[in-house]
Coordinates of C-alpha atoms and ligand atoms in Angstrom, one line a residue:
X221 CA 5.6 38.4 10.7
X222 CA 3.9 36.2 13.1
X223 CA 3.5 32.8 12.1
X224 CA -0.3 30.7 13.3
X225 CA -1.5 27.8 12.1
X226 CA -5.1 28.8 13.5
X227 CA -5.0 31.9 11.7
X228 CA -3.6 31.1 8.7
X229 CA -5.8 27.9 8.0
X230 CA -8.8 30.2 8.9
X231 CA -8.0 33.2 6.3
X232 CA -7.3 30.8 3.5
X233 CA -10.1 28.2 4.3
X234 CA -11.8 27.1 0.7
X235 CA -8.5 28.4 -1.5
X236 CA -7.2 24.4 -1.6
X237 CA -8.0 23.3 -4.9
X238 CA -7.2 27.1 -6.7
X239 CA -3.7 27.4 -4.4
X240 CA -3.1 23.2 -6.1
X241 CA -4.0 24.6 -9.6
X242 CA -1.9 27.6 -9.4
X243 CA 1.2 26.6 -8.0
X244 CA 1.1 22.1 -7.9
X245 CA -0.6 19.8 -9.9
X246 CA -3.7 21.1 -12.1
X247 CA -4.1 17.8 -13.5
X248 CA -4.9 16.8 -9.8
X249 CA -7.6 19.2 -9.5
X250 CA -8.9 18.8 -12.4
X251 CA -9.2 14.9 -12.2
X252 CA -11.0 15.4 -8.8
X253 CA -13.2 18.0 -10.2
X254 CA -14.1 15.4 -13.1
X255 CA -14.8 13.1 -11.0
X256 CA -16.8 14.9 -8.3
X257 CA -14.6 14.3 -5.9
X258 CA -13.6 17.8 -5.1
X259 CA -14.4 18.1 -1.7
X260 CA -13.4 20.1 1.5
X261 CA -12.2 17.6 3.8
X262 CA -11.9 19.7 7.2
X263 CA -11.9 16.7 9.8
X264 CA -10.5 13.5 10.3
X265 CA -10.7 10.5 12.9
X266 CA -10.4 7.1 13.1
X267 CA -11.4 5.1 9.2
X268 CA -13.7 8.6 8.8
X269 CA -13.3 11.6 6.8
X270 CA -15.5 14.8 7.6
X271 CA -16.1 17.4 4.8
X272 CA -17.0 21.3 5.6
X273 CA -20.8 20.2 5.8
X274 CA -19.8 17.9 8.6
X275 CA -20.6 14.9 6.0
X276 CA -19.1 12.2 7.0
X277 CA -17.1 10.0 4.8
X278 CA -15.2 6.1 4.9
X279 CA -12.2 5.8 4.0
X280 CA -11.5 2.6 1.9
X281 CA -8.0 4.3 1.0
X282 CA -6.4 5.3 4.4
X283 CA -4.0 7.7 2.5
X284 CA -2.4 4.1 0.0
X285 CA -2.3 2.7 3.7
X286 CA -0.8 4.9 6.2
X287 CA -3.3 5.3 8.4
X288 CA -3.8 1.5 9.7
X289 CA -3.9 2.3 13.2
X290 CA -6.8 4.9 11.6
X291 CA -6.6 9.2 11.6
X292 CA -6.3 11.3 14.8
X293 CA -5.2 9.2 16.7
X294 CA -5.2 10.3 20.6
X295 CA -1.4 7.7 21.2
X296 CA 0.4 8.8 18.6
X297 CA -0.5 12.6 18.7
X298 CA 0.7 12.7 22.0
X299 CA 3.8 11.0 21.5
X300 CA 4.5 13.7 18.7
X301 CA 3.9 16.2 21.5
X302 CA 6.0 14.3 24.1
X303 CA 8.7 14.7 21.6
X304 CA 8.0 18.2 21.0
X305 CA 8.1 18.9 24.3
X306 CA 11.2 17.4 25.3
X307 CA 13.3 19.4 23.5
X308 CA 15.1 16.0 22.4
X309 CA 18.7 16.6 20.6
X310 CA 17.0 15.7 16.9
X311 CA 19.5 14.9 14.6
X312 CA 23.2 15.2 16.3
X313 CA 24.5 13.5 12.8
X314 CA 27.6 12.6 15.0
X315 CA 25.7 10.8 17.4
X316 CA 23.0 7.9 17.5
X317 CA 19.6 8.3 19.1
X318 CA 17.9 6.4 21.7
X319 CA 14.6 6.3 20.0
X320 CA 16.3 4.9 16.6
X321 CA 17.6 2.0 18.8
X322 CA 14.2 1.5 20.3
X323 CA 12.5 1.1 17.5
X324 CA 14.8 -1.1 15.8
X325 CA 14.5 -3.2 18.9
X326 CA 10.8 -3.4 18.8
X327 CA 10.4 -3.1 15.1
X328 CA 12.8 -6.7 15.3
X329 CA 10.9 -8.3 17.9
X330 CA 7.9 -9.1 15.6
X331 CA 10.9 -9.7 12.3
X332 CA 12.0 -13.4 14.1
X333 CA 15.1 -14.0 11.7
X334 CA 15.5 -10.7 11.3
X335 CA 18.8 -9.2 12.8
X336 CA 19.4 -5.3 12.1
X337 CA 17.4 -2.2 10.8
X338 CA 18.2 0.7 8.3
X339 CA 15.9 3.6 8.7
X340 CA 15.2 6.0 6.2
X341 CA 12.3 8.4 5.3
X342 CA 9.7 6.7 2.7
X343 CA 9.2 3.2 0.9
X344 CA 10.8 3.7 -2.4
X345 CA 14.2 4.9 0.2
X346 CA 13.8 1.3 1.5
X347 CA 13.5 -0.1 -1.9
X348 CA 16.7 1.8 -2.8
X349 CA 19.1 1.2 -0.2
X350 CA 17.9 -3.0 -0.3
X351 CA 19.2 -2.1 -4.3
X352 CA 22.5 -0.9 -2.7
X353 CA 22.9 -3.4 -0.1
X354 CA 22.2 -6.6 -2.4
X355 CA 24.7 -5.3 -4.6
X356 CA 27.1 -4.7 -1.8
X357 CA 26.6 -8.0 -0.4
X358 CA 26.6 -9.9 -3.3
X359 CA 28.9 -8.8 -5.2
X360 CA 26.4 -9.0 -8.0
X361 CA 24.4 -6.3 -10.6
X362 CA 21.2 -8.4 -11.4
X363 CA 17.8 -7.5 -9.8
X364 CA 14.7 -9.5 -10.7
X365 CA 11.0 -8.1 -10.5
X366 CA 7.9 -9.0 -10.9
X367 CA 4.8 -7.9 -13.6
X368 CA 2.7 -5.5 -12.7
X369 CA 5.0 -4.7 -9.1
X370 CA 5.2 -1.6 -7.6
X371 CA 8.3 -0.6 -5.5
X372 CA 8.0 3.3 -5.8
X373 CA 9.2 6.0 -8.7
X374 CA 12.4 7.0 -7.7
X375 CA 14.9 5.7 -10.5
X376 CA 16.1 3.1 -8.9
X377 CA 12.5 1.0 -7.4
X378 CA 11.1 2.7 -10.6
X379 CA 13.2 0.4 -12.7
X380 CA 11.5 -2.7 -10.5
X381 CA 8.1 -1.2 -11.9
X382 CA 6.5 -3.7 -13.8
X383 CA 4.1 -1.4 -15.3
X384 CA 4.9 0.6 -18.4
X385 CA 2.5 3.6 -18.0
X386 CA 5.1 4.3 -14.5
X387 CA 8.4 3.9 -16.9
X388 CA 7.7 5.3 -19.8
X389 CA 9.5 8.4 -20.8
X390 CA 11.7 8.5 -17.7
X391 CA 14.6 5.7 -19.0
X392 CA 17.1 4.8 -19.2
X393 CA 16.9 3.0 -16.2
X394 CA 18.6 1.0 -14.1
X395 CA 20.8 -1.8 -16.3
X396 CA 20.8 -4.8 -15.2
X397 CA 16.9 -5.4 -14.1
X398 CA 15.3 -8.8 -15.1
X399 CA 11.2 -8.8 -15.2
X400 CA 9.4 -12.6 -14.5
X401 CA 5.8 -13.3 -14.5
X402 CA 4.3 -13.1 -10.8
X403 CA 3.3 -16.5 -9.1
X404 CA 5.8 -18.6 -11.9
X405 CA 8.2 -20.7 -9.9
X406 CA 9.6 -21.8 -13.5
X407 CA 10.0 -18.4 -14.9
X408 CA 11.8 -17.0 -11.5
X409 CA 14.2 -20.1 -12.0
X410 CA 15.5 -19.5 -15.3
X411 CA 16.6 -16.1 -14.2
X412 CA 18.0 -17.0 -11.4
X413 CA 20.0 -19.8 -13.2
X414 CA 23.3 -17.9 -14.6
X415 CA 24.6 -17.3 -10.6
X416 CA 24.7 -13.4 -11.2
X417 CA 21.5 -12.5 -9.6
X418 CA 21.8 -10.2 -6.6
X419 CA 18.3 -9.9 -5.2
X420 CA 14.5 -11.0 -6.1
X421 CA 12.3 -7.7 -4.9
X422 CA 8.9 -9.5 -4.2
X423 CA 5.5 -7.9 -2.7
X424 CA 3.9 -10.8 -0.7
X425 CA 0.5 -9.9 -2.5
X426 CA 0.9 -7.5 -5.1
X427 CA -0.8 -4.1 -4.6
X428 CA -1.7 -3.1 -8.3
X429 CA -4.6 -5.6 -9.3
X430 CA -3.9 -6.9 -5.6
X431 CA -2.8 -9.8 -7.0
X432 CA -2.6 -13.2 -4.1
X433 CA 0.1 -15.9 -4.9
X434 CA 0.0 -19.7 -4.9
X435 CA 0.5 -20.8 -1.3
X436 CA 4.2 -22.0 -1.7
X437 CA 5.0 -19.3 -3.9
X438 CA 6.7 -17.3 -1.7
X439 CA 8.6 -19.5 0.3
X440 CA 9.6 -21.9 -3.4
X441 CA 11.1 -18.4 -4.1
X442 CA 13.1 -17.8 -1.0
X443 CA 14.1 -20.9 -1.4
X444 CA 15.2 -21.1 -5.1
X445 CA 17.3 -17.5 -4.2
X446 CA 19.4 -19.0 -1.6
X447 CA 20.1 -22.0 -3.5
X448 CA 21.4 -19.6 -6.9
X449 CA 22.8 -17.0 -4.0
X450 CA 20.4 -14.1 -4.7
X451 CA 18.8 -12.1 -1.6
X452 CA 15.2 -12.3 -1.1
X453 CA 13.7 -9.3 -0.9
X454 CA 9.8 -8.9 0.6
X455 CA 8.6 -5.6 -0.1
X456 CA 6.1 -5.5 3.0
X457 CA 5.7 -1.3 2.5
X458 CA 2.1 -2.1 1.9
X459 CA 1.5 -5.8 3.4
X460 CA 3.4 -5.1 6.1
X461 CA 2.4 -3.9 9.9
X462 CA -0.5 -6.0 10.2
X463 CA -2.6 -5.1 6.9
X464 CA -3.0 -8.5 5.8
X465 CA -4.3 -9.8 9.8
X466 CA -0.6 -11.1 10.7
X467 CA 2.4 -8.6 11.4
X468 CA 3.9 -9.4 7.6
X469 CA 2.0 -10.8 4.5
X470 CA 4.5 -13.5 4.5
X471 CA 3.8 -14.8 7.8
X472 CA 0.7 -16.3 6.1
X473 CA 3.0 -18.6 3.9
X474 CA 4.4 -20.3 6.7
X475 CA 1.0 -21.7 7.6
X476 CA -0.8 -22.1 4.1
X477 CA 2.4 -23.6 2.2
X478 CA 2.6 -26.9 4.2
X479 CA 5.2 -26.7 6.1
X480 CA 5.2 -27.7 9.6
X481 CA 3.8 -25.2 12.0
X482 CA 5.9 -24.5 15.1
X483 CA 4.8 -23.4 18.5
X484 CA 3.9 -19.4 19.0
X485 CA 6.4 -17.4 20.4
X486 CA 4.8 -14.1 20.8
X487 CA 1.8 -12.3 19.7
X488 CA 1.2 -8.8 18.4
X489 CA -2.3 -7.2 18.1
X490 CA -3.9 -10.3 19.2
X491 CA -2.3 -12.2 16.1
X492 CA 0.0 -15.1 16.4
X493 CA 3.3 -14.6 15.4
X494 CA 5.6 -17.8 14.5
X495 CA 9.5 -17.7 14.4
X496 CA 10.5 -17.7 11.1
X497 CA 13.3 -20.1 10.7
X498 CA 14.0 -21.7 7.0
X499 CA 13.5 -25.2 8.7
X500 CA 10.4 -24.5 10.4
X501 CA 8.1 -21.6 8.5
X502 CA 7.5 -20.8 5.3
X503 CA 9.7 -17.4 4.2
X504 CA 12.5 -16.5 5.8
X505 CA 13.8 -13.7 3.6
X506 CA 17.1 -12.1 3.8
X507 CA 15.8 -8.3 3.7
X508 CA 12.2 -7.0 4.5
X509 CA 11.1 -3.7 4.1
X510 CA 8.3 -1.5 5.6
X511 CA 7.2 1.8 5.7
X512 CA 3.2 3.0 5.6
X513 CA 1.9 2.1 8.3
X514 CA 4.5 2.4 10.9
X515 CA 4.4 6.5 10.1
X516 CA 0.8 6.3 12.7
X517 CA 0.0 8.5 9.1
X518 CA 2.0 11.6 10.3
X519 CA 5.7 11.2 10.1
X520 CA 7.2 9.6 7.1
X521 CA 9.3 6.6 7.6
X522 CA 11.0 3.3 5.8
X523 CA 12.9 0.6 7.2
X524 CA 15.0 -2.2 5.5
X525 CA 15.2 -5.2 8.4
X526 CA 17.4 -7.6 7.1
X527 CA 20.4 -10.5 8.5
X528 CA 23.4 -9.1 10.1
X529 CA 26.2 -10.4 7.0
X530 CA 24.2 -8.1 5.0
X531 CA 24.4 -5.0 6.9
X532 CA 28.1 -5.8 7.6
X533 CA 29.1 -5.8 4.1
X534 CA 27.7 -2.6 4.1
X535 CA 29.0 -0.4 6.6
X536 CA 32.1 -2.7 7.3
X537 CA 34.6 -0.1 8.1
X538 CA 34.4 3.0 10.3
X539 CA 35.4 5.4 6.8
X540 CA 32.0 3.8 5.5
X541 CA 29.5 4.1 8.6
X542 CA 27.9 6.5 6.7
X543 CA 28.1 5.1 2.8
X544 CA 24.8 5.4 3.1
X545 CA 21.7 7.5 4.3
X546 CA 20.2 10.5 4.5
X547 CA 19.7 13.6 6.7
X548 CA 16.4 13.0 8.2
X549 CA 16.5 9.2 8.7
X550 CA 15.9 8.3 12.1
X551 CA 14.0 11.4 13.1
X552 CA 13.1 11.8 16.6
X553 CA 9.2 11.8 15.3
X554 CA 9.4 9.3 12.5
X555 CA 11.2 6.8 15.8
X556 CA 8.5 8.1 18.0
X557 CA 5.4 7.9 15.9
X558 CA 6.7 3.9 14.9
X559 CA 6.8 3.0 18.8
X560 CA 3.5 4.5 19.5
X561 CA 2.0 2.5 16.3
X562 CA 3.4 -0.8 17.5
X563 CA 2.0 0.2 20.7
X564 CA -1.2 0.8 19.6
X565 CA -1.4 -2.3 17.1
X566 CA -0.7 -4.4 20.0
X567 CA -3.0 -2.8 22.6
X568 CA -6.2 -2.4 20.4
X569 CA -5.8 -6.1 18.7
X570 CA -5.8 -4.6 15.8
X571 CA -4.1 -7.5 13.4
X572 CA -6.7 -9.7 15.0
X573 CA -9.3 -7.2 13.8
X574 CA -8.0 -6.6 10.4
X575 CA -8.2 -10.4 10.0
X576 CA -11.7 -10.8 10.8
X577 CA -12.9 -8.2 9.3
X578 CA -11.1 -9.4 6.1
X579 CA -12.5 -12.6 6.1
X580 CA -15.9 -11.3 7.0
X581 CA -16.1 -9.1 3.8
X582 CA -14.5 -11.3 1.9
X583 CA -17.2 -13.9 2.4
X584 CA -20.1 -11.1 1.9
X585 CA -18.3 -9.3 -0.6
X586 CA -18.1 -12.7 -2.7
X587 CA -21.5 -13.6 -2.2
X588 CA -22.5 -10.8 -4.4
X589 CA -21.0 -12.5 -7.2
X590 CA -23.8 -15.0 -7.4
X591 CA -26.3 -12.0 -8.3
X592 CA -24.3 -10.1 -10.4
X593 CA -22.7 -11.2 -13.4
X594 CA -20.4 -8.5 -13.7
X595 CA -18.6 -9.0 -10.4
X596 CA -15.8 -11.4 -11.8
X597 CA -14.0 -11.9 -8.3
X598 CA -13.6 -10.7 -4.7
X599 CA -10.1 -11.4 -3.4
X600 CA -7.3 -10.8 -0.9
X601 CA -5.8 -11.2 2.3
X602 CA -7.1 -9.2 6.0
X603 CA -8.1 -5.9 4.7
X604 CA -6.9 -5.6 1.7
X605 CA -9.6 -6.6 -1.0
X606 CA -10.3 -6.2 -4.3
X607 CA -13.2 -6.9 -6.0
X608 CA -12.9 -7.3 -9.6
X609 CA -15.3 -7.0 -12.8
X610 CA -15.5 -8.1 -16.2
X611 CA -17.7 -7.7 -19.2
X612 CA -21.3 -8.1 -19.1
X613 CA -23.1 -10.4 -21.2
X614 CA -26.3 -8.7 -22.2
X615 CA -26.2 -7.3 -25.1
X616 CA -27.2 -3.5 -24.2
X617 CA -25.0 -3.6 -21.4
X618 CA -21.8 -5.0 -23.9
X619 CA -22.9 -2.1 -26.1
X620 CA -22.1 0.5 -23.8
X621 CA -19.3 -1.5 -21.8
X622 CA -18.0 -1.4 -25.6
X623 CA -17.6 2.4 -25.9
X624 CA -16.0 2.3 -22.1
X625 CA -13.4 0.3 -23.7
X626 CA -12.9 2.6 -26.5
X627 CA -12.5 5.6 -24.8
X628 CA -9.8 4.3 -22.2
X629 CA -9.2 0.8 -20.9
X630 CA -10.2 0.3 -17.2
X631 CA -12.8 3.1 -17.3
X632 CA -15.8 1.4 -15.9
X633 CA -14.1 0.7 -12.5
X634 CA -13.8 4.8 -12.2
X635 CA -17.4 4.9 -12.8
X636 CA -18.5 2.9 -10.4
X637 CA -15.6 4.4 -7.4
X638 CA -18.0 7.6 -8.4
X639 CA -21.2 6.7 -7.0
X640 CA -19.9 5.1 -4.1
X641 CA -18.2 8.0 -3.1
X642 CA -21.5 10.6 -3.9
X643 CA -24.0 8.7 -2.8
X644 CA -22.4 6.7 -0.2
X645 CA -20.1 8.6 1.4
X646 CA -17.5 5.4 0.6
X647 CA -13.8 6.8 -0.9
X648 CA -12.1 3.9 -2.4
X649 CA -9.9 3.5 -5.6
X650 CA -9.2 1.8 -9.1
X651 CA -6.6 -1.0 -8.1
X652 CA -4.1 0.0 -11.2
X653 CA -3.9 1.5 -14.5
X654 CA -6.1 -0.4 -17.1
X655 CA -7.9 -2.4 -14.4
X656 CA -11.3 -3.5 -13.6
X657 CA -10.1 -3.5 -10.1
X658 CA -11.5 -1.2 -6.9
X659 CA -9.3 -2.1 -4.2
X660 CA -10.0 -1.6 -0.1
X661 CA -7.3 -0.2 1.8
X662 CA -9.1 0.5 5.1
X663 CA -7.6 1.6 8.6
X664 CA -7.5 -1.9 10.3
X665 CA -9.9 -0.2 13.3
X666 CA -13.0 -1.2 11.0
X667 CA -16.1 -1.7 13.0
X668 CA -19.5 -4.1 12.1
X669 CA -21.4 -0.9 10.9
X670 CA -18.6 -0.2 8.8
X671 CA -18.4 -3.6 7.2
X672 CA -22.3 -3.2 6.8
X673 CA -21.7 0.0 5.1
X674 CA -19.7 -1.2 2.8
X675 CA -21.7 -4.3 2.0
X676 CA -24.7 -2.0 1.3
X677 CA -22.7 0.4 -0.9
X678 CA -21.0 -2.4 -3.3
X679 CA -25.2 -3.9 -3.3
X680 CA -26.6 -1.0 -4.9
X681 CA -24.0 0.2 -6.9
X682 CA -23.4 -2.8 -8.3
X683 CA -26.7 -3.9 -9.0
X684 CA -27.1 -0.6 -10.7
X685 CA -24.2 -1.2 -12.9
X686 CA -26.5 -3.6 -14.2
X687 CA -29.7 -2.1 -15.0
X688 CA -30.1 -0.2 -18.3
X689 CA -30.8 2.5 -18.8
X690 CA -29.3 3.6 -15.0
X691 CA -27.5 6.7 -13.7
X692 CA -23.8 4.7 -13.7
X693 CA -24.5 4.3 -17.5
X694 CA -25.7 7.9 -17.7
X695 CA -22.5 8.8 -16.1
X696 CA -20.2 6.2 -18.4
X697 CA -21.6 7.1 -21.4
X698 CA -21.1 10.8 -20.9
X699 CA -17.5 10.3 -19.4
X700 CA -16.8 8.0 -22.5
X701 CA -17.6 10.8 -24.5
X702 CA -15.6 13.2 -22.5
X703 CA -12.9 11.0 -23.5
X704 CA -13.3 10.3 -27.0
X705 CA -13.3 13.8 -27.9
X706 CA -10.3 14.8 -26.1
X707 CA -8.6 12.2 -27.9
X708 CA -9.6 13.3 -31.5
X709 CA -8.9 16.6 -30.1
X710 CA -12.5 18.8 -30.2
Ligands
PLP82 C1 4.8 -2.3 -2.2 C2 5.2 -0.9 -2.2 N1 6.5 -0.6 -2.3 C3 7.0 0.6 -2.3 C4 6.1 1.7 -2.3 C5 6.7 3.1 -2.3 O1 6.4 3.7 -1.1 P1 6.5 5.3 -1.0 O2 5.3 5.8 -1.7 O3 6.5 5.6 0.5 O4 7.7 5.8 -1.6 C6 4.8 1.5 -2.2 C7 3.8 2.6 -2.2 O5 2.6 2.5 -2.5 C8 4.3 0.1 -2.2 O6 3.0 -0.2 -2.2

């Protein structure tokens, strides 16, 4: 047998979502299906999405944030084919790449504190070797999360989940693991007190709820670890890469915390970076971790940058260069695709764009609130927003925002994701389990129209969320229902 892509997409075009029930995730399907969101996606460029109709689609989601340089594109396609066509040596094992080294020098020239770089394949691998290398470096068992965080759902970040509807029924986990309330300086320094902590895993802005802390926060933190010797740990696998309109989340701390801003040294994607030194910036944190965005969306990738002492104590003798890893870290693609992403960050000032366009929907996005009781708060940092709502205070709308509460907690937000999505073309998500949160994740290559777009969406959806009767109640109620009854069991 022959194998071809062509041919083989073409025979089986229209079998995705009966191949997914049959041999994946039925749940999936039927969730999508529920929802309406079942459709044949058969294109893909830039922040768009285009279905077998040639519809064409925004994507507020960017696949949870891979695609920040946005889909297709031309740079990192052909550095996949460069490497293709090279015929590289992937994967010697007794050997050590050139395009591993690369990276890990250009990856480090935009981490200023930052010494050394462990690839690996995907962000919960970061999250579990920084769990292996705090321990190693420390000497020390204790890890200390935050509520609500999100690290990943291997065992080992799944026991820094601060949500219990990831945990439950998969324990016991990892001993040892200490949960503090995010944003509480007090709470972080009472378990840091006893002197056995070995790292605090932080995400700079937290991406269930998306959750923004108190200005100092971050850097009070790093601070309050190295004086109790516990690592600092910034997950950045979301934040990082420019998301927020600076290379890391953190890098905003530095400048909003009050501390005393040093010259730039160097700018990436139009946006200035500072050196981060503990006497001159805000967060300088022992280990930061990536991943998302630095794929370019098509190779999968993590990386744990961190201070040399740390990497030392880990591979410190030549029996235990490889104490830890894994086969496909360092792929020849996964290098490839991250150079061509920096690349392209850099040359299509894309962290500059991703700040301005944050700041411009922030501002229009928050002006809805004045219209519309129901819009509690718009929030976040470059382009990634949330807009969060609350219950109404008219009394037919409470009536039916009641019943939404009965049948599941959080429900309204995945009615109103639904008509943004059918009639305006916009996908976006619920920001967390039991949330009133939708939360923007676009590709940081957002134009004016699209801002416009989305403006106009979020109007009219919104202001139908408050009219009653209106087709989002319609659509409540009956999904209410839906729910109720499953849950008495008829
Ligand atoms: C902050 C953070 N850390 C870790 C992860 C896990 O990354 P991955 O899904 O690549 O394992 C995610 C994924 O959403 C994340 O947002």
């Amino acid at each position: 047998m022959t194998f071809d892509l062509g041919t083989e997409l073409a025979d089986r075009a229209g079998e995705s979502f009966s191949l997914h029930e049959k041999y994946l995730n039925p749940a999936m399907v039927r969730m999508l299906k529920t929802i309406g969101f079942d459709r044949t996606y058969v294109r893909a460029q830039g922040q768009y999405l285009f279905d077998v109709n040639d519809e064409r689609y925004l994507d507020l989601l960017s696949g949870f944030g891979v695609f920040a340089v946005g889909r297709s594109h031309p740079v990192i396609k052909k550095a996949l084919r460069d490497v293709l066509d090279a015929d590289l040596p992937n994967l010697v094992q007794l050997d050590v790449s050139l395009l591993a080294g690369l990276l890990a020098e250009r990856l480090l020239s935009h981490l200023p504190g930052q010494e050394k770089v462990f690839f690996c394949n995907s962000g919960t691998e970061a999250v579990e070797a920084a769990i292996k290398m705090a321990r190693a470096a420390t000497g020390r068992n204790k890890l200390i999360f935050c509520d609500h965080a999100f690290h990943g759902l291997t065992m080992g970040s799944l026991s820094l989940n601060g949500d219990h509807s990831f945990r439950d029924g998969f324990g016991p986990l990892l001993a040892d693991t200490v949960r503090v309330p995010f944003n509480d300086l007090s709470a972080l320094e009472a378990a840091l007190a006893a002197g056995d902590v070995a790292a605090f895993f932080v995400e700079p802005i937290q991406g269930k709820g998306v959750h923004v802390p108190a200005p100092t926060y971050l850097a009070e933190a790093a601070r309050l670890c190295r004086a109790h010797g516990a690592l600092f740990v910034a997950d950045e696998i979301q934040t990082g890469i420019g998301r927020t309109g600076k290379f890391l989340a953190i890098d905003h701390s530095g400048t909003l915390g009050g501390f005393p801003n040093p010259p730039a040294t160097t700018t990436l994607g139009g946006a200035e970076l500072r050196p981060r030194d503990p006497h001159t910036a805000g967060v300088d944190p022992d280990l930061v971790l990536v991943a998302k965005a630095l794929s370019g969306g098509y190779v999968p990738v993590g990386a744990v940058a961190g201070k040399r002492w740390i990497f030392d104590k880990l591979f410190n003798r030549m029996d235990r260069a490889v104490v830890h890893g894994s086969t496909f870290g360092k792929n020849n693609l996964a290098m490839a695709a991250g150079l061509a992403t920096l690349a392209v960050l850099e040359d299509e000032g894309l962290i500059a764009n991703a700040a301005l366009r944050g700041e411009s929907l922030l501002r229009r996005l928050g002006a809805l609130k004045s219209k519309y009781e129901m819009l509690a708060d718009v929030r976040g940092q470059g382009l990634m927003l949330a807009l969060e709502f609350g219950p109404p205070k008219s009394l037919a709308l409470r009536a039916a925002w009641a019943l939404l509460e009965k049948a599941t907690k959080g429900l309204f937000c995945q009615t109103v994701i639904i008509p943004l999505f059918t009639r305006h073309r916009i996908l976006s998500q619920v920001a967390g389990h039991e949330m009133y949160v939708i939360k923007l994740l676009p590709p940081l290559c957002l134009t004016q129209a699209d801002e416009d777009w989305i403006v106009r969406a979020f109007d009219d959806v919104i202001a139908d969320c408050h009219r009653m009767p209106s087709s989002i109640w319609d659509l409540a109620t009956t999904l209410a229902g839906n729910t109720l009854k499953r849950k008495a069991g008829t």
